[in-house]
Amino acid sequence: MLNKYPLWKNLLILVVLALAVVYAAPNLYPPDPAVQVTPTRAGAEMSASVMSRVRTILADNNVDLLADEVNGSSALFRLGSSSQQLGAKDLVQRELGDDYIVALNLAPTTPDWLLSMGAGPMTLGLDLSGGVHFLMEVDMEDYLASRVKNYREELRTRLREEGIKYRRVLIEGNQVVLQFVDAKVRDEASSFLAREYPEFLRKETRISDQYGLELTITEQKIKEMEDYALKQNLTTLRNRVNELGVAEPLVQRQGSNRIVVELPGVQDTAEAKKILGKAANLEFRLEADPGANRFTTEEYPFRSDEFRTARLEKTIITTGDSVTNAQPSFDENGFPQVNIDLDSKGGAVMTQVTRKSIKRRMAVLFVERKPKTTYEVVDGVETPKTIQVVEKSIISLATIQSTLGSSFRITGLESAEASELALLLRAGALAAPMYFVEERTVGPSLGKENIEMGINSVILGLGLVLVLMLVYYRTFGLIANVALLANIVLLIAMMSIVGATLTLPGIAGIVLTVGMAVDANVLIFSRIREELRAGRSPQQAIHEGYDRAFVTILDANLTTLIVAVILFAAGTGPVKGFAVTLSFGIITSMFTAIMLTRALTNALYGGRRIESLSIGGKV
């Protein structure tokens, strides 16, 4: 006779199933299509007047607005139809201009009582309507111009260190032009440059009493610099995406100067666009002396007060490229600050300059490349045109009290600005400026169609399996069907808990899991039939069937799990999505096939005498 299933096992199964129902439940609440509005400037508040302007523009264009809400500095406008999202986004962006980022989003509708328990829906992949696609282009022309400018400053310093006297160092296009007093000094400089700077092609010139030397970067060096810029930007974007916490992102190179970024399941597309597109950097410069030559200085406004300005030296001490770590914190008075760590080269330069500049003031210049949109009428149609504008503003101007090294702090920021600046510097500065050439959200209609097709495939496969199991195995088929439904709930709950992204290949993994879960039950039921044919009593047949099938089920599922782990480790994108779903499916199917069906079988047949089993087939 079958012993009753242990109480602790029954309680364990009930607890697991209850938790699975709770954590799978949020997936029954589909999100609302929404438009999100976020100020471009970190720390800026969302005003009531902006909210009113957005409501008016949506109402005037017959866009169904369900509700709106303010979360921190962002506003979310829930729309009645996903088909109105793209049009609403364009209308709002046109109205608000470049001071705000307007992005598509999906607003969650999960009840608060589920959220309070930490339950949330699965994140949908890019192919299932969640996420955005960005195509970004590296401005190689601007990058090369900045490198030529750096060469000019570097050559001035190196020539002075070598004792080579020059008249002027100029920039003409992508060339650096050196001017000397006589041919002898020019030849000395040419020999030095040939030895120390093989990346230059040198050409001697003479105009009147000016002895010149034109330096042109070789094609090979230009290609190396462009390749470096693209790779560095690729790494920086990946770091920034990691900082955003996006699941299964895609950041890859496209052609010679473009990068594709896909962010599936991202919850805050406006913030993603803001962080990815911001080509922010820092420049550390000394404040100019009152009597300094105007040609060697530049005047910049303060970030906190545009009507206040300061004149700085053109010479840059170091930049954000030298920053190895940046963390936001608060000073002894409770004001926000950013703690900066420089690499060895940047730290050495900072020490060298500040040692000679005690009691002088040093400025931290925030360099930001921002898009500016204008609208032109072409063939009677108003079309947007975006240009890139470089803005520089002072965020800190403090007196140097002692020699600075590789670690120091930046003050004078708001809390949100400090956090954003630390993130951008920690993720790495962009080697070259970038701008968005394409922003695309996988259309709600396409995503909806993919979801419907995926769900239909699961329902069709599940329905056929349920019917066949019920017809073929009768009562035991009913037990298997209950376990199969529980298996799907468990699988969805696990994916929701860990925040896995569901993609179309992931849905294929769910369909495969349905078949694998049934396969384990078929092995058990076939073993029970064999035991009945061998003359065992129904109770003995059930006991032996489960015990002897266990090893076979474990071996089969373990080998498949190993393959799934390898797929996850070696694969990318969709392959990983399939591997995750398959791995979770294997675990849940083993639980339901071995423990849940055994508990149900014991509930039906345990503790009592029976003469036959309703298991179908000839016994």
PDB file of C-alpha atoms in Angstrom, residues 470-595:
ATOM      1  CA  LEU A 470      -6.301  12.882 -21.105  1.00  0.00           C
ATOM      2  CA  VAL A 471      -7.422  10.446 -23.811  1.00  0.00           C
ATOM      3  CA  TYR A 472      -4.388   8.169 -23.577  1.00  0.00           C
ATOM      4  CA  TYR A 473      -3.715   8.090 -19.833  1.00  0.00           C
ATOM      5  CA  ARG A 474      -7.159   8.915 -18.415  1.00  0.00           C
ATOM      6  CA  THR A 475      -6.903   9.734 -14.689  1.00  0.00           C
ATOM      7  CA  PHE A 476      -3.127   9.821 -14.796  1.00  0.00           C
ATOM      8  CA  GLY A 477      -3.415  12.024 -17.873  1.00  0.00           C
ATOM      9  CA  LEU A 478      -5.515  14.448 -15.818  1.00  0.00           C
ATOM     10  CA  ILE A 479      -2.782  14.468 -13.158  1.00  0.00           C
ATOM     11  CA  ALA A 480      -0.178  15.194 -15.848  1.00  0.00           C
ATOM     12  CA  ASN A 481      -2.300  18.018 -17.239  1.00  0.00           C
ATOM     13  CA  VAL A 482      -2.613  19.692 -13.832  1.00  0.00           C
ATOM     14  CA  ALA A 483       1.172  19.400 -13.425  1.00  0.00           C
ATOM     15  CA  LEU A 484       1.703  20.807 -16.921  1.00  0.00           C
ATOM     16  CA  LEU A 485      -0.391  23.917 -16.207  1.00  0.00           C
ATOM     17  CA  ALA A 486       1.426  24.360 -12.895  1.00  0.00           C
ATOM     18  CA  ASN A 487       4.712  24.027 -14.769  1.00  0.00           C
ATOM     19  CA  ILE A 488       3.905  26.966 -17.044  1.00  0.00           C
ATOM     20  CA  VAL A 489       2.874  29.120 -14.069  1.00  0.00           C
ATOM     21  CA  LEU A 490       6.134  28.214 -12.293  1.00  0.00           C
ATOM     22  CA  LEU A 491       8.173  29.011 -15.394  1.00  0.00           C
ATOM     23  CA  ILE A 492       6.554  32.436 -15.862  1.00  0.00           C
ATOM     24  CA  ALA A 493       7.000  33.185 -12.149  1.00  0.00           C
ATOM     25  CA  MET A 494      10.705  32.302 -12.226  1.00  0.00           C
ATOM     26  CA  MET A 495      11.329  34.477 -15.273  1.00  0.00           C
ATOM     27  CA  SER A 496       9.455  37.355 -13.638  1.00  0.00           C
ATOM     28  CA  ILE A 497      11.399  37.040 -10.366  1.00  0.00           C
ATOM     29  CA  VAL A 498      14.855  37.094 -11.977  1.00  0.00           C
ATOM     30  CA  GLY A 499      13.855  39.790 -14.478  1.00  0.00           C
ATOM     31  CA  ALA A 500      14.560  37.643 -17.556  1.00  0.00           C
ATOM     32  CA  THR A 501      13.647  39.166 -20.904  1.00  0.00           C
ATOM     33  CA  LEU A 502      11.079  37.225 -22.913  1.00  0.00           C
ATOM     34  CA  THR A 503      11.746  37.137 -26.651  1.00  0.00           C
ATOM     35  CA  LEU A 504      10.308  35.159 -29.564  1.00  0.00           C
ATOM     36  CA  PRO A 505      13.026  32.475 -29.132  1.00  0.00           C
ATOM     37  CA  GLY A 506      12.055  32.467 -25.457  1.00  0.00           C
ATOM     38  CA  ILE A 507       8.479  31.616 -26.408  1.00  0.00           C
ATOM     39  CA  ALA A 508       9.910  28.766 -28.497  1.00  0.00           C
ATOM     40  CA  GLY A 509      11.656  27.622 -25.327  1.00  0.00           C
ATOM     41  CA  ILE A 510       8.305  27.599 -23.499  1.00  0.00           C
ATOM     42  CA  VAL A 511       6.750  25.451 -26.248  1.00  0.00           C
ATOM     43  CA  LEU A 512       9.699  23.048 -25.979  1.00  0.00           C
ATOM     44  CA  THR A 513       9.302  22.987 -22.194  1.00  0.00           C
ATOM     45  CA  VAL A 514       5.680  21.842 -22.594  1.00  0.00           C
ATOM     46  CA  GLY A 515       6.860  18.828 -24.572  1.00  0.00           C
ATOM     47  CA  MET A 516       9.692  18.054 -22.147  1.00  0.00           C
ATOM     48  CA  ALA A 517       7.393  18.243 -19.109  1.00  0.00           C
ATOM     49  CA  VAL A 518       5.046  15.725 -20.725  1.00  0.00           C
ATOM     50  CA  ASP A 519       7.997  13.522 -21.678  1.00  0.00           C
ATOM     51  CA  ALA A 520       8.896  13.041 -17.992  1.00  0.00           C
ATOM     52  CA  ASN A 521       5.315  12.055 -17.183  1.00  0.00           C
ATOM     53  CA  VAL A 522       5.226   9.621 -20.109  1.00  0.00           C
ATOM     54  CA  LEU A 523       8.348   7.897 -18.752  1.00  0.00           C
ATOM     55  CA  ILE A 524       6.764   7.530 -15.309  1.00  0.00           C
ATOM     56  CA  PHE A 525       3.410   6.291 -16.606  1.00  0.00           C
ATOM     57  CA  SER A 526       5.054   3.822 -18.998  1.00  0.00           C
ATOM     58  CA  ARG A 527       7.105   2.432 -16.097  1.00  0.00           C
ATOM     59  CA  ILE A 528       3.932   2.042 -13.999  1.00  0.00           C
ATOM     60  CA  ARG A 529       2.303   0.092 -16.846  1.00  0.00           C
ATOM     61  CA  GLU A 530       5.322  -2.185 -17.088  1.00  0.00           C
ATOM     62  CA  GLU A 531       5.158  -2.897 -13.372  1.00  0.00           C
ATOM     63  CA  LEU A 532       1.438  -3.713 -13.651  1.00  0.00           C
ATOM     64  CA  ARG A 533       2.152  -6.113 -16.527  1.00  0.00           C
ATOM     65  CA  ALA A 534       4.811  -7.782 -14.379  1.00  0.00           C
ATOM     66  CA  GLY A 535       2.118  -8.643 -11.837  1.00  0.00           C
ATOM     67  CA  ARG A 536       2.703  -5.894  -9.314  1.00  0.00           C
ATOM     68  CA  SER A 537      -0.228  -4.553  -7.361  1.00  0.00           C
ATOM     69  CA  PRO A 538      -1.413  -1.051  -8.256  1.00  0.00           C
ATOM     70  CA  GLN A 539       0.205   0.424  -5.149  1.00  0.00           C
ATOM     71  CA  GLN A 540       3.527  -1.348  -5.792  1.00  0.00           C
ATOM     72  CA  ALA A 541       3.419  -0.406  -9.474  1.00  0.00           C
ATOM     73  CA  ILE A 542       3.030   3.305  -8.631  1.00  0.00           C
ATOM     74  CA  HIS A 543       5.853   3.155  -6.077  1.00  0.00           C
ATOM     75  CA  GLU A 544       8.256   1.315  -8.386  1.00  0.00           C
ATOM     76  CA  GLY A 545       7.245   3.367 -11.431  1.00  0.00           C
ATOM     77  CA  TYR A 546       8.216   6.661  -9.815  1.00  0.00           C
ATOM     78  CA  ASP A 547      11.402   5.316  -8.215  1.00  0.00           C
ATOM     79  CA  ARG A 548      12.764   3.612 -11.325  1.00  0.00           C
ATOM     80  CA  ALA A 549      11.854   6.420 -13.733  1.00  0.00           C
ATOM     81  CA  PHE A 550      13.601   9.010 -11.575  1.00  0.00           C
ATOM     82  CA  VAL A 551      17.143   8.161 -12.740  1.00  0.00           C
ATOM     83  CA  THR A 552      16.156   8.229 -16.414  1.00  0.00           C
ATOM     84  CA  ILE A 553      14.377  11.585 -16.011  1.00  0.00           C
ATOM     85  CA  LEU A 554      17.320  13.071 -14.117  1.00  0.00           C
ATOM     86  CA  ASP A 555      19.856  11.947 -16.743  1.00  0.00           C
ATOM     87  CA  ALA A 556      17.767  13.233 -19.669  1.00  0.00           C
ATOM     88  CA  ASN A 557      17.093  16.624 -18.098  1.00  0.00           C
ATOM     89  CA  LEU A 558      20.622  17.077 -16.775  1.00  0.00           C
ATOM     90  CA  THR A 559      22.181  16.613 -20.221  1.00  0.00           C
ATOM     91  CA  THR A 560      19.689  19.086 -21.720  1.00  0.00           C
ATOM     92  CA  LEU A 561      20.421  21.567 -18.907  1.00  0.00           C
ATOM     93  CA  ILE A 562      24.155  21.356 -19.659  1.00  0.00           C
ATOM     94  CA  VAL A 563      23.461  22.174 -23.317  1.00  0.00           C
ATOM     95  CA  ALA A 564      21.268  25.123 -22.256  1.00  0.00           C
ATOM     96  CA  VAL A 565      24.048  26.488 -20.022  1.00  0.00           C
ATOM     97  CA  ILE A 566      26.538  26.218 -22.900  1.00  0.00           C
ATOM     98  CA  LEU A 567      24.105  28.036 -25.196  1.00  0.00           C
ATOM     99  CA  PHE A 568      23.769  30.824 -22.634  1.00  0.00           C
ATOM    100  CA  ALA A 569      27.542  31.132 -22.145  1.00  0.00           C
ATOM    101  CA  ALA A 570      28.465  31.044 -25.839  1.00  0.00           C
ATOM    102  CA  GLY A 571      25.415  32.630 -27.430  1.00  0.00           C
ATOM    103  CA  THR A 572      24.249  36.221 -27.743  1.00  0.00           C
ATOM    104  CA  GLY A 573      20.905  37.994 -27.929  1.00  0.00           C
ATOM    105  CA  PRO A 574      18.082  35.660 -29.030  1.00  0.00           C
ATOM    106  CA  VAL A 575      20.140  32.513 -28.328  1.00  0.00           C
ATOM    107  CA  LYS A 576      20.572  33.580 -24.707  1.00  0.00           C
ATOM    108  CA  GLY A 577      16.831  34.233 -24.423  1.00  0.00           C
ATOM    109  CA  PHE A 578      16.097  30.711 -25.629  1.00  0.00           C
ATOM    110  CA  ALA A 579      18.716  29.235 -23.273  1.00  0.00           C
ATOM    111  CA  VAL A 580      17.303  31.041 -20.213  1.00  0.00           C
ATOM    112  CA  THR A 581      13.740  29.880 -20.895  1.00  0.00           C
ATOM    113  CA  LEU A 582      14.889  26.331 -21.592  1.00  0.00           C
ATOM    114  CA  SER A 583      16.965  26.183 -18.383  1.00  0.00           C
ATOM    115  CA  PHE A 584      14.097  27.389 -16.201  1.00  0.00           C
ATOM    116  CA  GLY A 585      11.715  25.052 -18.026  1.00  0.00           C
ATOM    117  CA  ILE A 586      13.907  22.035 -17.263  1.00  0.00           C
ATOM    118  CA  ILE A 587      13.993  22.893 -13.554  1.00  0.00           C
ATOM    119  CA  THR A 588      10.241  23.488 -13.274  1.00  0.00           C
ATOM    120  CA  SER A 589       9.323  20.404 -15.339  1.00  0.00           C
ATOM    121  CA  MET A 590      11.428  18.164 -13.076  1.00  0.00           C
ATOM    122  CA  PHE A 591       9.732  19.663 -10.018  1.00  0.00           C
ATOM    123  CA  THR A 592       6.213  19.163 -11.376  1.00  0.00           C
ATOM    124  CA  ALA A 593       6.857  15.723 -12.926  1.00  0.00           C
ATOM    125  CA  ILE A 594       8.594  14.210  -9.906  1.00  0.00           C
ATOM    126  CA  MET A 595       7.103  15.981  -6.888  1.00  0.00           C
TER     127      MET A 595
END
